Amino acid sequence: MKKASQRKIPLFMLLLTGMASTVVNAQDKYRYDPPWNTPPKSAVEFTIKGINNVPDLYGDIVDPQLVVFFAGNQFMCIDELLDGFKKKHPQIERIFAETLPPGILAQQIEGGSLTIGNLRITHKPDVYTAGKTRVESMMSHFNRVESYAYNKLSLMVPRGNPQNIQSLADLEKSAVRVSMPNPAWEGIGRQIEIAYKKVGGEKLHQAVMKTKVDEGTTYLTRIHHRESPLRILYDDSDVAPVWTSEVLYQQMIGHPVEEIKIPQQHNIRSTYMAGRLKNAPRPGAADLFMDYLISDEAKAIYRKYGFDVDEK
């Protein structure tokens, strides 16, 4: 009996080890996945990475007292921004916000609805934020517009920079896998296209945006502020042109990425603007939030996360 028992122990331990290994590997597979923000407190927390995970919808979707559509690359500011606003205006308890690409949010405003998975959202925003070009193209929707922050471009690469990326010109190399925001709905995409032409003319632009797209070595993102960091972190891409604030944030939360700076003469300075909707369903809250966005307190939050807030 003793020998039989001794034979069973190694088998039992092997099964336990195998089960533990499976759990670790499953967790490791999604180790960098969002949400990177702090989720709101609830009776039941049921975010499951890789299955049920909606990082670009925030707060209270039922009977909100304020709805804000933010251009997605500001997602890292949302927690502190909304908390700070609520402290100043405690009568506004329920806020719903989205941080999707600005072109998608614009389509949502025009069409009146958005579906993610099985969820259909029909909220009309009180405030919409995006890059200057996008907001100016939609001026008929707004009765007040404010500039409140600025940004520039950087290259995000994995820690150690294994492909030795030094400049935008290196993105032309056939061996370099690029994660590129799609200009169709990402304002940053159009800005990066301008930067390509500054550095390498139409030749570089066509190489990255046409030849390498056809070859499969340029990947066009749908949500660059989520996809590009993940593609770098999971070794699906070697380099990603992003806003500088996005590299700094990934470093702030301890993810193994590095920034390759783009020289000023090849760079772009983007202006973030907020528009108060003429038909805002909650006009009083909309006005208060517009005031808060241009306050010193809000600017300090944006500065903390790598945005520029000084006019030049």
mmCIF file of C-alpha atoms in Angstrom:
data_model
loop_
_atom_site.group_PDB
_atom_site.id
_atom_site.type_symbol
_atom_site.label_atom_id
_atom_site.label_comp_id
_atom_site.label_asym_id
_atom_site.label_seq_id
_atom_site.Cartn_x
_atom_site.Cartn_y
_atom_site.Cartn_z
ATOM 1 C CA MET A 1 0.000 0.000 0.000
ATOM 2 C CA LYS A 2 2.800 2.345 0.769
ATOM 3 C CA LYS A 3 4.327 1.880 -2.669
ATOM 4 C CA ALA A 4 0.966 2.484 -4.386
ATOM 5 C CA SER A 5 0.520 5.689 -2.418
ATOM 6 C CA GLN A 6 3.995 6.828 -3.371
ATOM 7 C CA ARG A 7 3.201 6.212 -7.037
ATOM 8 C CA LYS A 8 0.036 8.375 -6.839
ATOM 9 C CA ILE A 9 1.720 11.396 -5.264
ATOM 10 C CA PRO A 10 3.959 12.255 -8.220
ATOM 11 C CA LEU A 11 0.972 11.922 -10.602
ATOM 12 C CA PHE A 12 -1.172 14.134 -8.356
ATOM 13 C CA MET A 13 1.590 16.740 -8.139
ATOM 14 C CA LEU A 14 2.053 16.609 -11.905
ATOM 15 C CA LEU A 15 -1.647 17.344 -12.436
ATOM 16 C CA LEU A 16 -1.526 20.271 -10.014
ATOM 17 C CA THR A 17 1.581 21.641 -11.719
ATOM 18 C CA GLY A 18 -0.067 21.327 -15.113
ATOM 19 C CA MET A 19 -3.201 23.120 -13.932
ATOM 20 C CA ALA A 20 -1.158 25.917 -12.389
ATOM 21 C CA SER A 21 0.865 26.264 -15.579
ATOM 22 C CA THR A 22 -2.304 26.537 -17.656
ATOM 23 C CA VAL A 23 -3.665 29.293 -15.409
ATOM 24 C CA VAL A 24 -0.368 31.216 -15.508
ATOM 25 C CA ASN A 25 -0.144 30.898 -19.298
ATOM 26 C CA ALA A 26 -3.736 32.089 -19.721
ATOM 27 C CA GLN A 27 -3.070 35.074 -17.480
ATOM 28 C CA ASP A 28 0.219 35.791 -19.233
ATOM 29 C CA LYS A 29 -1.549 35.871 -22.598
ATOM 30 C CA TYR A 30 -3.536 38.954 -21.536
ATOM 31 C CA ARG A 31 -1.041 40.458 -19.092
ATOM 32 C CA TYR A 32 -0.929 43.864 -20.825
ATOM 33 C CA ASP A 33 -4.611 44.100 -21.783
ATOM 34 C CA PRO A 34 -6.740 47.103 -20.800
ATOM 35 C CA PRO A 35 -8.621 48.536 -19.061
ATOM 36 C CA TRP A 36 -5.632 50.546 -17.926
ATOM 37 C CA ASN A 37 -7.879 53.028 -16.118
ATOM 38 C CA THR A 38 -9.376 52.286 -12.709
ATOM 39 C CA PRO A 39 -12.866 50.774 -13.174
ATOM 40 C CA PRO A 40 -15.709 52.224 -11.097
ATOM 41 C CA LYS A 41 -16.785 50.313 -8.002
ATOM 42 C CA SER A 42 -19.715 47.934 -8.443
ATOM 43 C CA ALA A 43 -21.465 45.130 -6.579
ATOM 44 C CA VAL A 44 -20.140 42.706 -9.198
ATOM 45 C CA GLU A 45 -16.828 43.127 -11.025
ATOM 46 C CA PHE A 46 -17.002 41.050 -14.205
ATOM 47 C CA THR A 47 -14.335 42.301 -16.586
ATOM 48 C CA ILE A 48 -12.744 39.267 -18.260
ATOM 49 C CA LYS A 49 -9.708 40.024 -20.378
ATOM 50 C CA GLY A 50 -9.958 38.671 -23.881
ATOM 51 C CA ILE A 51 -13.715 38.014 -23.593
ATOM 52 C CA ASN A 52 -15.762 40.774 -21.912
ATOM 53 C CA ASN A 53 -13.734 43.955 -21.728
ATOM 54 C CA VAL A 54 -14.953 47.410 -22.811
ATOM 55 C CA PRO A 55 -12.220 49.915 -21.884
ATOM 56 C CA ASP A 56 -13.491 52.897 -23.904
ATOM 57 C CA LEU A 57 -16.882 53.294 -22.200
ATOM 58 C CA TYR A 58 -16.895 54.938 -18.767
ATOM 59 C CA GLY A 59 -19.216 55.508 -15.873
ATOM 60 C CA ASP A 60 -22.991 55.576 -15.700
ATOM 61 C CA ILE A 61 -24.829 54.696 -18.881
ATOM 62 C CA VAL A 62 -28.276 54.856 -17.238
ATOM 63 C CA ASP A 63 -29.766 58.359 -16.884
ATOM 64 C CA PRO A 64 -26.449 60.271 -17.054
ATOM 65 C CA GLN A 65 -26.335 63.915 -15.993
ATOM 66 C CA LEU A 66 -23.466 64.615 -18.411
ATOM 67 C CA VAL A 67 -22.259 62.823 -21.560
ATOM 68 C CA VAL A 68 -18.829 63.561 -23.018
ATOM 69 C CA PHE A 69 -17.310 62.097 -26.192
ATOM 70 C CA PHE A 70 -13.499 62.351 -25.916
ATOM 71 C CA ALA A 71 -11.054 61.691 -28.736
ATOM 72 C CA GLY A 72 -9.701 58.340 -27.564
ATOM 73 C CA ASN A 73 -6.059 59.190 -26.976
ATOM 74 C CA GLN A 74 -7.064 61.167 -23.857
ATOM 75 C CA PHE A 75 -8.211 58.010 -22.060
ATOM 76 C CA MET A 76 -5.435 58.204 -19.462
ATOM 77 C CA CYS A 77 -6.755 61.549 -18.204
ATOM 78 C CA ILE A 78 -10.386 60.474 -17.786
ATOM 79 C CA ASP A 79 -10.295 59.113 -14.222
ATOM 80 C CA GLU A 80 -8.799 62.243 -12.678
ATOM 81 C CA LEU A 81 -10.647 64.591 -15.006
ATOM 82 C CA LEU A 82 -14.109 63.269 -14.165
ATOM 83 C CA ASP A 83 -13.285 62.888 -10.457
ATOM 84 C CA GLY A 84 -12.056 66.477 -10.315
ATOM 85 C CA PHE A 85 -15.148 67.756 -12.106
ATOM 86 C CA LYS A 86 -17.469 65.851 -9.753
ATOM 87 C CA LYS A 87 -15.734 67.307 -6.700
ATOM 88 C CA LYS A 88 -16.305 70.807 -8.028
ATOM 89 C CA HIS A 89 -19.897 70.023 -8.978
ATOM 90 C CA PRO A 90 -21.159 67.313 -6.579
ATOM 91 C CA GLN A 91 -24.703 67.720 -7.887
ATOM 92 C CA ILE A 92 -23.528 65.984 -11.068
ATOM 93 C CA GLU A 93 -23.043 62.405 -9.905
ATOM 94 C CA ARG A 94 -23.693 60.310 -13.039
ATOM 95 C CA ILE A 95 -21.375 60.883 -15.993
ATOM 96 C CA PHE A 96 -21.059 58.737 -19.108
ATOM 97 C CA ALA A 97 -18.003 59.142 -21.342
ATOM 98 C CA GLU A 98 -16.582 57.476 -24.438
ATOM 99 C CA THR A 99 -12.961 57.494 -25.635
ATOM 100 C CA LEU A 100 -13.303 56.096 -29.152
ATOM 101 C CA PRO A 101 -11.532 57.431 -32.278
ATOM 102 C CA PRO A 102 -12.779 60.940 -33.120
ATOM 103 C CA GLY A 103 -14.024 59.915 -36.558
ATOM 104 C CA ILE A 104 -16.122 57.134 -35.047
ATOM 105 C CA LEU A 105 -17.547 59.527 -32.456
ATOM 106 C CA ALA A 106 -18.382 61.995 -35.240
ATOM 107 C CA GLN A 107 -20.266 59.254 -37.079
ATOM 108 C CA GLN A 108 -22.079 58.424 -33.840
ATOM 109 C CA ILE A 109 -23.149 62.067 -33.488
ATOM 110 C CA GLU A 110 -24.387 62.166 -37.076
ATOM 111 C CA GLY A 111 -26.143 58.797 -36.984
ATOM 112 C CA GLY A 112 -27.434 58.924 -33.430
ATOM 113 C CA SER A 113 -26.299 55.492 -32.281
ATOM 114 C CA LEU A 114 -23.350 53.132 -31.819
ATOM 115 C CA THR A 115 -23.247 49.380 -31.250
ATOM 116 C CA ILE A 116 -20.388 47.617 -29.439
ATOM 117 C CA GLY A 117 -20.886 43.859 -29.203
ATOM 118 C CA ASN A 118 -24.525 43.497 -28.221
ATOM 119 C CA LEU A 119 -24.815 46.953 -26.628
ATOM 120 C CA ARG A 120 -26.541 49.772 -28.535
ATOM 121 C CA ILE A 121 -25.862 53.299 -27.274
ATOM 122 C CA THR A 122 -28.135 56.169 -28.299
ATOM 123 C CA HIS A 123 -26.947 58.880 -25.927
ATOM 124 C CA LYS A 124 -26.395 62.297 -27.486
ATOM 125 C CA PRO A 125 -23.262 63.991 -26.187
ATOM 126 C CA ASP A 126 -23.205 67.318 -24.416
ATOM 127 C CA VAL A 127 -19.525 67.893 -25.210
ATOM 128 C CA TYR A 128 -17.325 66.507 -27.999
ATOM 129 C CA THR A 129 -13.518 66.748 -28.051
ATOM 130 C CA ALA A 130 -11.155 66.070 -30.949
ATOM 131 C CA GLY A 131 -8.314 67.586 -32.932
ATOM 132 C CA LYS A 132 -8.687 71.102 -34.291
ATOM 133 C CA THR A 133 -9.267 70.029 -37.910
ATOM 134 C CA ARG A 134 -12.062 67.625 -36.979
ATOM 135 C CA VAL A 135 -13.816 70.103 -34.669
ATOM 136 C CA GLU A 136 -13.571 72.931 -37.198
ATOM 137 C CA SER A 137 -15.122 70.687 -39.858
ATOM 138 C CA MET A 138 -18.119 70.185 -37.528
ATOM 139 C CA MET A 139 -18.586 73.801 -36.410
ATOM 140 C CA SER A 140 -22.273 73.799 -37.335
ATOM 141 C CA HIS A 141 -22.863 71.395 -34.419
ATOM 142 C CA PHE A 142 -21.406 73.672 -31.727
ATOM 143 C CA ASN A 143 -22.266 76.964 -30.068
ATOM 144 C CA ARG A 144 -19.016 77.152 -28.110
ATOM 145 C CA VAL A 145 -15.533 75.859 -28.883
ATOM 146 C CA GLU A 146 -12.413 75.937 -26.686
ATOM 147 C CA SER A 147 -8.776 74.853 -27.148
ATOM 148 C CA TYR A 148 -7.365 73.205 -24.038
ATOM 149 C CA ALA A 149 -4.334 70.957 -24.762
ATOM 150 C CA TYR A 150 -1.646 70.134 -27.324
ATOM 151 C CA ASN A 151 0.411 67.103 -28.320
ATOM 152 C CA LYS A 152 3.165 65.957 -30.650
ATOM 153 C CA LEU A 153 4.237 62.718 -32.318
ATOM 154 C CA SER A 154 6.684 60.052 -31.112
ATOM 155 C CA LEU A 155 7.572 56.511 -32.109
ATOM 156 C CA MET A 156 6.748 53.715 -29.659
ATOM 157 C CA VAL A 157 9.035 50.668 -29.786
ATOM 158 C CA PRO A 158 9.554 47.640 -27.509
ATOM 159 C CA ARG A 159 12.050 47.983 -24.697
ATOM 160 C CA GLY A 160 15.531 47.510 -26.149
ATOM 161 C CA ASN A 161 14.398 48.678 -29.593
ATOM 162 C CA PRO A 162 15.302 45.345 -31.283
ATOM 163 C CA GLN A 163 14.873 46.718 -34.819
ATOM 164 C CA ASN A 164 17.084 49.727 -33.992
ATOM 165 C CA ILE A 165 14.474 52.236 -35.146
ATOM 166 C CA GLN A 166 15.981 55.722 -35.197
ATOM 167 C CA SER A 167 13.597 57.801 -37.299
ATOM 168 C CA LEU A 168 10.430 57.783 -39.373
ATOM 169 C CA ALA A 169 12.572 56.884 -42.403
ATOM 170 C CA ASP A 170 13.243 53.455 -40.875
ATOM 171 C CA LEU A 171 9.560 52.576 -41.205
ATOM 172 C CA GLU A 172 10.128 52.095 -44.935
ATOM 173 C CA LYS A 173 12.287 48.991 -44.326
ATOM 174 C CA SER A 174 10.544 45.805 -45.433
ATOM 175 C CA ALA A 175 11.497 43.926 -42.236
ATOM 176 C CA VAL A 176 9.982 46.571 -39.955
ATOM 177 C CA ARG A 177 6.372 45.875 -38.910
ATOM 178 C CA VAL A 178 4.430 49.110 -38.480
ATOM 179 C CA SER A 179 1.273 49.714 -36.453
ATOM 180 C CA MET A 180 -0.294 52.691 -38.232
ATOM 181 C CA PRO A 181 -3.468 54.606 -37.282
ATOM 182 C CA ASN A 182 -5.956 54.516 -40.145
ATOM 183 C CA PRO A 183 -6.453 58.091 -41.433
ATOM 184 C CA ALA A 184 -10.066 57.220 -42.296
ATOM 185 C CA TRP A 185 -11.181 57.758 -38.683
ATOM 186 C CA GLU A 186 -8.031 58.560 -36.705
ATOM 187 C CA GLY A 187 -6.985 62.206 -36.775
ATOM 188 C CA ILE A 188 -3.442 61.197 -35.828
ATOM 189 C CA GLY A 189 -3.249 59.129 -39.017
ATOM 190 C CA ARG A 190 -3.500 62.209 -41.206
ATOM 191 C CA GLN A 191 -0.899 63.969 -39.047
ATOM 192 C CA ILE A 192 1.517 61.068 -39.408
ATOM 193 C CA GLU A 193 1.048 61.083 -43.181
ATOM 194 C CA ILE A 194 2.181 64.718 -43.190
ATOM 195 C CA ALA A 195 5.231 63.743 -41.118
ATOM 196 C CA TYR A 196 6.115 60.937 -43.573
ATOM 197 C CA LYS A 197 6.098 63.429 -46.427
ATOM 198 C CA LYS A 198 8.248 65.860 -44.432
ATOM 199 C CA VAL A 199 10.880 63.166 -43.862
ATOM 200 C CA GLY A 200 10.873 61.127 -47.059
ATOM 201 C CA GLY A 201 8.452 62.720 -49.472
ATOM 202 C CA GLU A 202 5.869 60.731 -51.374
ATOM 203 C CA LYS A 203 8.273 57.768 -51.593
ATOM 204 C CA LEU A 204 8.178 57.127 -47.823
ATOM 205 C CA HIS A 205 4.464 57.850 -47.650
ATOM 206 C CA GLN A 206 3.638 55.359 -50.407
ATOM 207 C CA ALA A 207 5.989 52.732 -48.995
ATOM 208 C CA VAL A 208 4.364 52.732 -45.549
ATOM 209 C CA MET A 209 0.771 53.446 -46.547
ATOM 210 C CA LYS A 210 0.457 51.444 -49.763
ATOM 211 C CA THR A 211 3.273 48.964 -50.444
ATOM 212 C CA LYS A 212 3.625 47.721 -46.872
ATOM 213 C CA VAL A 213 -0.126 47.660 -46.300
ATOM 214 C CA ASP A 214 -0.422 45.374 -49.347
ATOM 215 C CA GLU A 215 2.446 43.229 -48.070
ATOM 216 C CA GLY A 216 0.968 43.013 -44.587
ATOM 217 C CA THR A 217 3.883 44.722 -42.786
ATOM 218 C CA THR A 218 1.878 47.888 -42.111
ATOM 219 C CA TYR A 219 -1.163 47.190 -39.950
ATOM 220 C CA LEU A 220 -3.902 49.834 -40.050
ATOM 221 C CA THR A 221 -5.540 50.160 -36.628
ATOM 222 C CA ARG A 222 -9.190 50.781 -35.798
ATOM 223 C CA ILE A 223 -8.470 52.093 -32.276
ATOM 224 C CA HIS A 224 -4.829 53.123 -32.265
ATOM 225 C CA HIS A 225 -4.660 54.164 -28.607
ATOM 226 C CA ARG A 226 -5.494 50.555 -27.642
ATOM 227 C CA GLU A 227 -4.171 48.512 -30.567
ATOM 228 C CA SER A 228 -0.769 50.117 -31.104
ATOM 229 C CA PRO A 229 0.507 49.664 -27.519
ATOM 230 C CA LEU A 230 -0.817 46.097 -27.443
ATOM 231 C CA ARG A 231 0.809 45.255 -30.785
ATOM 232 C CA ILE A 232 4.147 46.540 -29.482
ATOM 233 C CA LEU A 233 3.790 44.768 -26.122
ATOM 234 C CA TYR A 234 2.777 41.427 -27.662
ATOM 235 C CA ASP A 235 5.442 41.563 -30.421
ATOM 236 C CA ASP A 236 2.974 41.926 -33.293
ATOM 237 C CA SER A 237 4.586 45.183 -34.465
ATOM 238 C CA ASP A 238 8.077 46.674 -34.200
ATOM 239 C CA VAL A 239 7.141 50.352 -34.179
ATOM 240 C CA ALA A 240 4.067 52.529 -33.822
ATOM 241 C CA PRO A 241 3.759 56.258 -34.538
ATOM 242 C CA VAL A 242 1.682 57.607 -31.625
ATOM 243 C CA TRP A 243 1.097 60.760 -29.639
ATOM 244 C CA THR A 244 3.939 61.398 -27.191
ATOM 245 C CA SER A 245 1.521 61.175 -24.251
ATOM 246 C CA GLU A 246 0.703 57.574 -25.180
ATOM 247 C CA VAL A 247 4.315 56.393 -24.876
ATOM 248 C CA LEU A 248 4.748 58.219 -21.586
ATOM 249 C CA TYR A 249 1.588 56.695 -20.166
ATOM 250 C CA GLN A 250 2.607 53.124 -21.045
ATOM 251 C CA GLN A 251 5.908 53.790 -19.286
ATOM 252 C CA MET A 252 4.071 55.298 -16.292
ATOM 253 C CA ILE A 253 2.140 52.066 -15.768
ATOM 254 C CA GLY A 254 5.303 49.970 -16.079
ATOM 255 C CA HIS A 255 4.925 48.521 -19.576
ATOM 256 C CA PRO A 256 8.191 47.717 -21.416
ATOM 257 C CA VAL A 257 8.172 50.305 -24.215
ATOM 258 C CA GLU A 258 10.549 53.066 -25.278
ATOM 259 C CA GLU A 259 10.113 56.411 -27.002
ATOM 260 C CA ILE A 260 12.001 57.394 -30.145
ATOM 261 C CA LYS A 261 11.709 61.154 -30.462
ATOM 262 C CA ILE A 262 10.762 62.752 -33.773
ATOM 263 C CA PRO A 263 12.716 65.973 -34.432
ATOM 264 C CA GLN A 264 10.736 69.196 -34.329
ATOM 265 C CA GLN A 265 11.243 69.911 -38.037
ATOM 266 C CA HIS A 266 9.560 66.610 -38.897
ATOM 267 C CA ASN A 267 6.962 66.700 -36.143
ATOM 268 C CA ILE A 268 3.389 67.938 -35.847
ATOM 269 C CA ARG A 269 1.810 69.924 -33.019
ATOM 270 C CA SER A 270 -1.823 68.981 -32.603
ATOM 271 C CA THR A 271 -4.428 71.153 -30.880
ATOM 272 C CA TYR A 272 -7.211 69.544 -28.856
ATOM 273 C CA MET A 273 -10.529 71.371 -28.991
ATOM 274 C CA ALA A 274 -13.822 70.852 -27.202
ATOM 275 C CA GLY A 275 -17.194 71.733 -28.674
ATOM 276 C CA ARG A 276 -20.363 72.271 -26.686
ATOM 277 C CA LEU A 277 -23.218 70.789 -28.733
ATOM 278 C CA LYS A 278 -25.958 73.255 -29.730
ATOM 279 C CA ASN A 279 -28.556 70.594 -28.948
ATOM 280 C CA ALA A 280 -26.853 69.348 -25.767
ATOM 281 C CA PRO A 281 -29.495 67.395 -23.802
ATOM 282 C CA ARG A 282 -27.965 68.627 -20.532
ATOM 283 C CA PRO A 283 -26.935 72.215 -21.371
ATOM 284 C CA GLY A 284 -26.158 73.341 -17.827
ATOM 285 C CA ALA A 285 -23.749 70.455 -17.224
ATOM 286 C CA ALA A 286 -22.236 70.987 -20.669
ATOM 287 C CA ASP A 287 -21.388 74.604 -19.854
ATOM 288 C CA LEU A 288 -19.866 73.630 -16.520
ATOM 289 C CA PHE A 289 -17.695 70.958 -18.127
ATOM 290 C CA MET A 290 -16.467 73.327 -20.844
ATOM 291 C CA ASP A 291 -15.415 75.741 -18.094
ATOM 292 C CA TYR A 292 -13.643 72.928 -16.229
ATOM 293 C CA LEU A 293 -11.709 71.738 -19.303
ATOM 294 C CA ILE A 294 -9.985 75.108 -19.647
ATOM 295 C CA SER A 295 -9.340 75.480 -15.910
ATOM 296 C CA ASP A 296 -5.870 75.316 -14.352
ATOM 297 C CA GLU A 297 -6.877 72.133 -12.523
ATOM 298 C CA ALA A 298 -7.762 70.294 -15.745
ATOM 299 C CA LYS A 299 -4.638 71.576 -17.484
ATOM 300 C CA ALA A 300 -2.516 70.184 -14.641
ATOM 301 C CA ILE A 301 -4.063 66.752 -15.226
ATOM 302 C CA TYR A 302 -3.274 66.879 -18.942
ATOM 303 C CA ARG A 303 0.266 68.068 -18.213
ATOM 304 C CA LYS A 304 0.776 65.167 -15.787
ATOM 305 C CA TYR A 305 0.056 62.690 -18.604
ATOM 306 C CA GLY A 306 2.420 64.224 -21.137
ATOM 307 C CA PHE A 307 0.222 66.743 -22.921
ATOM 308 C CA ASP A 308 1.310 70.327 -23.520
ATOM 309 C CA VAL A 309 -1.144 72.941 -22.233
ATOM 310 C CA ASP A 310 0.719 76.144 -23.147
ATOM 311 C CA GLU A 311 -0.238 78.103 -26.236
ATOM 312 C CA LYS A 312 2.669 78.864 -28.564
#
